[in-house]
XYZ file of C-alpha atoms in Angstrom:
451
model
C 116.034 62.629 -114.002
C 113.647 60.240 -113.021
C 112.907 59.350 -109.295
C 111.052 57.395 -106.556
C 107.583 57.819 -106.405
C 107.569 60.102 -110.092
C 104.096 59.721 -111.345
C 104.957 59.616 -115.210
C 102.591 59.339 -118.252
C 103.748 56.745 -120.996
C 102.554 54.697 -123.634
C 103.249 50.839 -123.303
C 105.234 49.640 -126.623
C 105.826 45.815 -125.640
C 106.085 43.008 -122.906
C 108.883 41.553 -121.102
C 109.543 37.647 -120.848
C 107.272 37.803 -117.802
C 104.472 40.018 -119.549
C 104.704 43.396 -117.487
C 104.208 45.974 -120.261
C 107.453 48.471 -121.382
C 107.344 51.920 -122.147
C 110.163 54.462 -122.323
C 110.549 57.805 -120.615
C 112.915 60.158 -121.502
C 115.256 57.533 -122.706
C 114.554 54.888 -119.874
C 112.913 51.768 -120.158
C 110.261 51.989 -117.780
C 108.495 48.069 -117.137
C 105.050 48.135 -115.617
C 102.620 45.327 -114.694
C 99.200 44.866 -115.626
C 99.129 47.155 -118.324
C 98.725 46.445 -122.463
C 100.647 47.201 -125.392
C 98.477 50.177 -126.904
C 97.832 51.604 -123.226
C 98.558 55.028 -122.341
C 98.707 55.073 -118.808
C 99.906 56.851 -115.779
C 102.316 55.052 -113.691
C 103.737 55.478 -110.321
C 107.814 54.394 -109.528
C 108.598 52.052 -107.333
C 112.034 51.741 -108.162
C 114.917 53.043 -110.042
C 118.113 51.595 -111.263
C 120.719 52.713 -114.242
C 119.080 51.052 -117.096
C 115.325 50.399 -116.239
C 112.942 51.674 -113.682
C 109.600 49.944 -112.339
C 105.973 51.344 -111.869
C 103.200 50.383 -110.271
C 100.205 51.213 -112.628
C 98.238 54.279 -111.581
C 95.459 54.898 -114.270
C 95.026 53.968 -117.739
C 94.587 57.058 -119.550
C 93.653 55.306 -122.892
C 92.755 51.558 -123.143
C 94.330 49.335 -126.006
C 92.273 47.705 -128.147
C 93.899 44.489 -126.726
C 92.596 45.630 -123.091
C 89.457 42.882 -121.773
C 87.549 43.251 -118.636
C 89.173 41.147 -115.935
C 86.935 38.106 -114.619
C 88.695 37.017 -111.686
C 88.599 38.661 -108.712
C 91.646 37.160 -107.193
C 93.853 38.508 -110.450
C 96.032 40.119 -110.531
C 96.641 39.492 -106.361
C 97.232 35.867 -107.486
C 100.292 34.836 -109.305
C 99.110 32.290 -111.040
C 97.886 34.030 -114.480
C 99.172 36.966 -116.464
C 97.288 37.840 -118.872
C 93.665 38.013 -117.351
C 93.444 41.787 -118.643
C 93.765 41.096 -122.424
C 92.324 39.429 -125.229
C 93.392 35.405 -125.893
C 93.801 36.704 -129.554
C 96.559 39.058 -127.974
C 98.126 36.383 -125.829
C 98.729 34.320 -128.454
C 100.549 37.080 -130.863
C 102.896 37.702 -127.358
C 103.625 34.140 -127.559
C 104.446 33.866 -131.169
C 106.764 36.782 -130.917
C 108.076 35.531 -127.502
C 109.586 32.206 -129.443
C 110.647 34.390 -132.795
C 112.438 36.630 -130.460
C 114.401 33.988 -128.015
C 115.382 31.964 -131.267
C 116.726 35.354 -133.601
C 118.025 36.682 -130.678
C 119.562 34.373 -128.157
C 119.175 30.914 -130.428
C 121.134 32.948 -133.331
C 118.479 31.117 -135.628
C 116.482 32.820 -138.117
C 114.014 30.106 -138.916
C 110.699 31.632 -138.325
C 108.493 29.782 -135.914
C 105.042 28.034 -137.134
C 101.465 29.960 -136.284
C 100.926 29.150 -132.813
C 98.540 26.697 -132.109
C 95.844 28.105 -129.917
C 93.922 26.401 -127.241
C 90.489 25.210 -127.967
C 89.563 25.824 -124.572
C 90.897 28.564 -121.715
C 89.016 27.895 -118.814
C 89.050 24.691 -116.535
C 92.070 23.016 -118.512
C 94.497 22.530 -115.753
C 94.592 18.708 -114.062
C 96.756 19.602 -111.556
C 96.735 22.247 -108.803
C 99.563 22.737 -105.523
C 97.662 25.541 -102.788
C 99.925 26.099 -100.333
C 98.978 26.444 -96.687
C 99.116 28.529 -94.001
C 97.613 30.001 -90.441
C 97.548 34.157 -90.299
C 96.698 35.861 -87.661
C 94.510 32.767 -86.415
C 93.035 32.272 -90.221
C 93.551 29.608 -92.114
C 94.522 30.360 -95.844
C 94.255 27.915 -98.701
C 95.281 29.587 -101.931
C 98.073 30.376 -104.028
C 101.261 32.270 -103.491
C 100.693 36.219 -104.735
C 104.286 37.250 -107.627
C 107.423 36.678 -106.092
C 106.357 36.741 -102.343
C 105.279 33.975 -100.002
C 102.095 35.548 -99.211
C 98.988 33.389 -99.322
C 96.031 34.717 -101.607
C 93.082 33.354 -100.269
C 91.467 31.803 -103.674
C 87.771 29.739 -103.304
C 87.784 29.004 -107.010
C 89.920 29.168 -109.578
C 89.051 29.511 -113.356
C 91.903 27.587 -114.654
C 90.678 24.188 -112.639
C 88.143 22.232 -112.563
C 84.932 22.439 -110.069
C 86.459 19.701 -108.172
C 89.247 21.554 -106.661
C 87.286 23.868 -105.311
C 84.932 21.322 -103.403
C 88.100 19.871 -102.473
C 89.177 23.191 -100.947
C 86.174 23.856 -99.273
C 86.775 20.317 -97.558
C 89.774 21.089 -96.344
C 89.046 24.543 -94.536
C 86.140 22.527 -92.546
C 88.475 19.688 -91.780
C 91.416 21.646 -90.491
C 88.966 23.883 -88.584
C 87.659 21.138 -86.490
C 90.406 18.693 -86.739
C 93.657 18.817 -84.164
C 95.716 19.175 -86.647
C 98.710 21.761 -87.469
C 99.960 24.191 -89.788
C 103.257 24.369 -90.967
C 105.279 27.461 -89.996
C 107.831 28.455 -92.810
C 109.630 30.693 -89.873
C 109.706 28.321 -87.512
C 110.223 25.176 -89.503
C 107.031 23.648 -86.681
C 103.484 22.150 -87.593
C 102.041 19.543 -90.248
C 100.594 20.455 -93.076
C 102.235 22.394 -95.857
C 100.464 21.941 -99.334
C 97.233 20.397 -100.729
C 98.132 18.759 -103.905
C 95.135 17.667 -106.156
C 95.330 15.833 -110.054
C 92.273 14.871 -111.865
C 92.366 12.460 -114.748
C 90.062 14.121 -117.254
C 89.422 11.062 -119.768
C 88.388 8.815 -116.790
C 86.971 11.459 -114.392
C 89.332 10.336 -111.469
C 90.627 12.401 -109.097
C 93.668 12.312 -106.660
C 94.477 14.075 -103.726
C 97.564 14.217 -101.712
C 98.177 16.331 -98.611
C 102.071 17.785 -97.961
C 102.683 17.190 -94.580
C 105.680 17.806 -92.066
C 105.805 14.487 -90.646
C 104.714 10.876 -90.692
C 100.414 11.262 -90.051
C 97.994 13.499 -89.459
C 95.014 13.296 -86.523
C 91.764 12.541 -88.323
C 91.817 11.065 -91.856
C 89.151 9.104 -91.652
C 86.592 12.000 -91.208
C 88.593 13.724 -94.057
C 88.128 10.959 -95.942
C 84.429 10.405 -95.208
C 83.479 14.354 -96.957
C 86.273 13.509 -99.710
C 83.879 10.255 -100.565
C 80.907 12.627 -101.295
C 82.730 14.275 -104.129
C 82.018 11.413 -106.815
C 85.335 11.302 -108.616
C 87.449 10.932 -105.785
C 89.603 8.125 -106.261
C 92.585 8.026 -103.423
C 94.357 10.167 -101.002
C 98.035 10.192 -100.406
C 100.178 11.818 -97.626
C 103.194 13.134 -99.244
C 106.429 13.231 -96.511
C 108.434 16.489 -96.985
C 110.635 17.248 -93.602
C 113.275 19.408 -95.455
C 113.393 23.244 -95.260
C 112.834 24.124 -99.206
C 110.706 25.669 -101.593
C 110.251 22.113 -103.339
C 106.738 21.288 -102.688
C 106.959 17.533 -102.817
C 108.754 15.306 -100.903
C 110.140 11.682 -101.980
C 108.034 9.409 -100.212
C 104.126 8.884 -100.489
C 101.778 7.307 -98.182
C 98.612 6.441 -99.295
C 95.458 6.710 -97.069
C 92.536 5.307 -99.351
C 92.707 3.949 -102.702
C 95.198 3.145 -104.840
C 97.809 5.703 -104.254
C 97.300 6.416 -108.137
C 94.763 7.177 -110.737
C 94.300 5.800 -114.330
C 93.847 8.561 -117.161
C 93.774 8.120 -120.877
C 95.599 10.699 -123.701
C 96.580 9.335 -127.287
C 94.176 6.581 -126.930
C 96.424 5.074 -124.318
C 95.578 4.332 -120.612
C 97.769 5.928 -118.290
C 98.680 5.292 -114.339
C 99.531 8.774 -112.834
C 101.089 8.626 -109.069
C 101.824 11.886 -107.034
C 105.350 12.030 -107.993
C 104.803 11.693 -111.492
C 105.292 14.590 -114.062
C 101.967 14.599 -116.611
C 101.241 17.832 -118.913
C 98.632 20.031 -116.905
C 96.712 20.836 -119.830
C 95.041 17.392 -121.424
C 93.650 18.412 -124.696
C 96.290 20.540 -125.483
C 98.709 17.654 -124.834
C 97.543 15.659 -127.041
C 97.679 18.269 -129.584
C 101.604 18.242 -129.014
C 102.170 14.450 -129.234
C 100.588 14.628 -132.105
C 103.266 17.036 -134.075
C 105.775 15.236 -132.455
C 104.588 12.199 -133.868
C 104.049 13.929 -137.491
C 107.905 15.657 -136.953
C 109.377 11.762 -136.002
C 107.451 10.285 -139.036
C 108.862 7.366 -137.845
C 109.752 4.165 -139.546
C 109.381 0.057 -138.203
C 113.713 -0.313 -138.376
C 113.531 3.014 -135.634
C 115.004 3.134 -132.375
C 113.924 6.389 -129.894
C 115.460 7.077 -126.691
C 113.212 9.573 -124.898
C 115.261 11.621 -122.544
C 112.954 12.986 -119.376
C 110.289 10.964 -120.424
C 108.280 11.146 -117.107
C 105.602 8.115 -116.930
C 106.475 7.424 -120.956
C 103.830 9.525 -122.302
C 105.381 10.715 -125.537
C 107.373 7.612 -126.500
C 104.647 5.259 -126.130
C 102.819 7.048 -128.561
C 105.382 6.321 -131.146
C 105.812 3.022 -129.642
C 104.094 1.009 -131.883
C 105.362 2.303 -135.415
C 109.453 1.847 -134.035
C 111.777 -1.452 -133.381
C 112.273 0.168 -129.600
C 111.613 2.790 -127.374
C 114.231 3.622 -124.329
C 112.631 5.923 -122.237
C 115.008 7.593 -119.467
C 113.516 9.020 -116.307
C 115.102 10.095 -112.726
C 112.208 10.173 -110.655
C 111.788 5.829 -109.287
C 107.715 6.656 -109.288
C 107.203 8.000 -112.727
C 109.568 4.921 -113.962
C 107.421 2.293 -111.961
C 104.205 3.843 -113.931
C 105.931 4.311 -117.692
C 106.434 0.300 -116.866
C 102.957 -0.520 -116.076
C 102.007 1.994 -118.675
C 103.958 -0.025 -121.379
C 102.390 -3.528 -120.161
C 98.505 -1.942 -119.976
C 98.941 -0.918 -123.249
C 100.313 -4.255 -124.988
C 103.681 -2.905 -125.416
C 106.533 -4.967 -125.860
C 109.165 -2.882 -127.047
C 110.220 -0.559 -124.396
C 112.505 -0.106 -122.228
C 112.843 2.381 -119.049
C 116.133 3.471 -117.464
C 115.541 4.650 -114.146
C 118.430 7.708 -114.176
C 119.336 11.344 -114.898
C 119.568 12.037 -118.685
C 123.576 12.661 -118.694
C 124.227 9.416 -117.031
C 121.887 7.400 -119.177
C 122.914 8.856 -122.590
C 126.260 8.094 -121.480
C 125.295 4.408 -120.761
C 124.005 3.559 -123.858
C 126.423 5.710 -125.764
C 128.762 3.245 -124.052
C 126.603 0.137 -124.570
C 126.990 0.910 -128.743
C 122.831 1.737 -129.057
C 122.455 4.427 -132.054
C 119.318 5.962 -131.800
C 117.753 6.994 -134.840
C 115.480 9.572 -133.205
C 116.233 11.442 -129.695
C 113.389 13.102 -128.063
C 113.964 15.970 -125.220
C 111.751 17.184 -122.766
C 113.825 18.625 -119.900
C 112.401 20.504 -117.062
C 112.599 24.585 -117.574
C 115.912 25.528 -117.025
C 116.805 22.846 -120.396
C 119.879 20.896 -120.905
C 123.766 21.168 -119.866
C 126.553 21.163 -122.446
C 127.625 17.922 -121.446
C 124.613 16.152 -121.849
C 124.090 17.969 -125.626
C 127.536 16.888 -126.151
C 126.591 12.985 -125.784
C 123.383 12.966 -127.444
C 125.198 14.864 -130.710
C 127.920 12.119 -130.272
C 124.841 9.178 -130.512
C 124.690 10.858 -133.942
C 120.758 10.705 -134.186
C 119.176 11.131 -137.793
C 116.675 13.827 -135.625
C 116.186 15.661 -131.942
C 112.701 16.517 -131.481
C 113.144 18.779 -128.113
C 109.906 19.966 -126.427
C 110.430 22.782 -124.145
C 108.153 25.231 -121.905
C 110.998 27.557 -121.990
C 111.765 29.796 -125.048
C 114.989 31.230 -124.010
C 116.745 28.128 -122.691
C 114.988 25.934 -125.782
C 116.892 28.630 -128.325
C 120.194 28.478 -126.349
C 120.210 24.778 -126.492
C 118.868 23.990 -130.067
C 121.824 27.098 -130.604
C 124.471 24.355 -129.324
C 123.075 21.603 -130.952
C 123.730 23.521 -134.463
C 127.466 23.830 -133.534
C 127.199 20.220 -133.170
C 125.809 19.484 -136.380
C 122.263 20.002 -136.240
C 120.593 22.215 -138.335
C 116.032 23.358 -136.653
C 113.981 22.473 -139.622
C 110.599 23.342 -137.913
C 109.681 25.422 -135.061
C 106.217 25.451 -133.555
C 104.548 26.821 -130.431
C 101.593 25.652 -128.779
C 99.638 26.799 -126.024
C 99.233 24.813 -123.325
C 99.186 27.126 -120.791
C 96.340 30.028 -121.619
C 96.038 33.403 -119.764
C 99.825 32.801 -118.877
C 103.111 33.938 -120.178
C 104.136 30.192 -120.606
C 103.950 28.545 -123.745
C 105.138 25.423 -125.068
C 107.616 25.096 -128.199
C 108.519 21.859 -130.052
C 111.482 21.908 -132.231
C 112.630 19.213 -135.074
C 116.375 19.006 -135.735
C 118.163 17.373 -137.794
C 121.486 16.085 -138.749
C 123.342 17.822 -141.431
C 124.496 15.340 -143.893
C 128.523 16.130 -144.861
């Protein structure tokens, strides 16, 4: 029988959802970080329930083939990337089986998914970083949040982001050195600042940077702002008011210190006004990759109408925009409505429209208002969509659902309902958007099974 702190020799056979390797021991699924499928290793346990046990990797007796050199020195201390120990070639086949598995398995669908489309690019991609701040044991820490903890790793640079960031960074450490300023305490629920939040708009070279605060002001800004002006795409720098006691890193309000408040960015050969609030794909190039197919999978004709459900600042229905009779776009978040707006006029649109609500209570509206989509596009945050809300748009009786989804398991479950409704997935296809990490992004066509 297996026990605490067993050092135990297996051979890793797979990956979980959250890409720690799995290996079996005497009949027990054993999970263990860091390691690849093809490693023997030696593994210490760290814990020990009915079904599974965990280990804490030891030694790698023999290296897959899949096994790379890591090149970041905060990985794997950091939790943001998973997969800096293994080949992108590698990655991508865990992906690909990641989305065949949640759709066989939990979607009950035995369409087999597309190739994967891989990233052109898996260094520097991201546009958007959140480092959480905090004072230990009189140091200041800027960095991100090591797996499943609240503990600060200190990071300098970070080989997903741009150069930027890390200039930014460095800024920051200098200014809250020397500034009278104060840290927020996540024990105490005392002191200012909480997060630095910075967004760059590739396309334009623009960058935005908004500091989480405690409170109504900080002590300072203008010498903040002074070092901020030497880095030369600096465009504006927001205070973002969060009082409440919650892991939600943005609050609702914004107060902006110089600039704007927003930058412009262009994707899909549209311009694009991004405020803080606003959700925007991390990954630019990739992005576009995605509108792209969803475009191709609409193949939309002039008599269409599209209601795009969680459409953020309008990104993916203004692309189709132009080919339709009218675009609804539906979005909860006041900010990212205000800029799908703007976005719509900058761009010579005439034909949209932008509900300002969540996407129950606005598929309900025009349900009730008699509008018949022909195509319904879904893009919900991770944890997808509820019954009810899959239950009106099947009832709006849509020729097709394009749903895009970061989330295999709950994309499968839902596109799962949606066939009990009628719907039948024609085409499945991942794409990458999110390299050296388990995530991966998965667009779906459905359509309507003619009786």
């Amino acid at each position: 029988m297996i026990k605490k702190n067993d050092d135990i020799v297996i051979e890793i056979e797979d990956y979980t959802s959250q890409g720690s390797g799995i290996g079996r021991y005497k009949g027990l699924t054993i999970f263990v970080p860091e390691t690849a499928v093809g490693d023997t290793v030696l593994c210490h346990i760290i814990k020990v329930k009915k079904s599974y046990a965990i280990g804490k990797l030891k030694q790698i007796i023999t290296p897959s083939e899949d096994r790379q050199n890591n090149d970041c020195p905060s990985y794997p201390r950091c939790g943001g990337c998973d997969f800096r120990h293994i080949t992108y070639k590698a990655e991508l086949a865990y992906k690909q089986k990641h989305v065949e598995d949640a759709f066989l398995r939990i979607g009950g669908i035995d369409l087999l998914p597309e190739k994967i489309i891989a990233a052109k690019n898996i260094y520097n991609y991201r546009n958007k970083a959140q480092y959480p701040v905090k004072l230990e044991d009189e140091e200041i820490k800027i960095g991100f949040f090591a797996k499943r903890s609240h503990r600060i790793v200190d990071a300098a640079h970070c080989a997903l982001h741009p150069k930027e960031f890390s200039e930014v960074i460095n800024i920051f450490r200098k200014f809250l050195s020397s500034s009278n300023n104060t840290i927020y305490d996540e024990k105490t629920k005392k002191g200012a600042i909480r997060h630095i939040y910075i967004r760059k708009a590739f396309a334009t070279n623009e960058l935005m940077v908004a500091i989480v605060i405690n409170g109504e002001s900080l002590n300072n800004t203008d010498i903040l702002i002074k070092e901020l002006k030497k880095i030369p795409s600096f465009k504006t720098l927001v205070l973002n008011i969060n009082k409440k006691d919650t892991n939600v890193v943005l609050g609702e309000r914004c107060k902006t210190l110089y600039g704007s408040g927003y930058i412009t960015d262009e994707l899909c050969s549209l311009k694009l006004r991004l405020s803080p609030l606003a959700f925007y794909q991390v990954n630019p190039k990739q992005t576009e990759v995605l509108y792209q197919k969803v475009k191709k999978l609409a193949n939309c004709k002039p008599s269409d109408t599209v209601v795009d459900l969680y459409c953020g600042i309008g990104t993916i229905g203004l692309t189709l925009a132009k080919d339709i009779k009218q675009l609804i776009g539906v979005e909860i978040v006041p900010e990212a409505i205000k800029d799908a707006i703007e976005n719509a006029n900058q761009n010579g649109i005439k034909n949209a429209r932008f509900l300002c609500a969540g996407a129950k209570e606005a598929a309900k509206t025009l349900e009730n208002e008699g509008i018949h989509p022909n195509i319904i596009i879904i893009d919900p945050p991770r944890k997808g969509c509820d019954a009810s809300l899959l239950n009106t748009i099947s009832r709006m009786n849509p020729e097709k659902i394009i749903y895009v989804s970061c989330s295999p398991a709950t994309l499968a479950r839902d596109c799962a309902h949606l066939k009990e409704k009628g719907y039948t997935a024609k085409k499945i296809t991942p794409i990458d958007l999110f390299p050296r990490t388990v995530h991966v992004e998965t667009v779906v066509l459905m359509s309507r099974v003619e009786k």
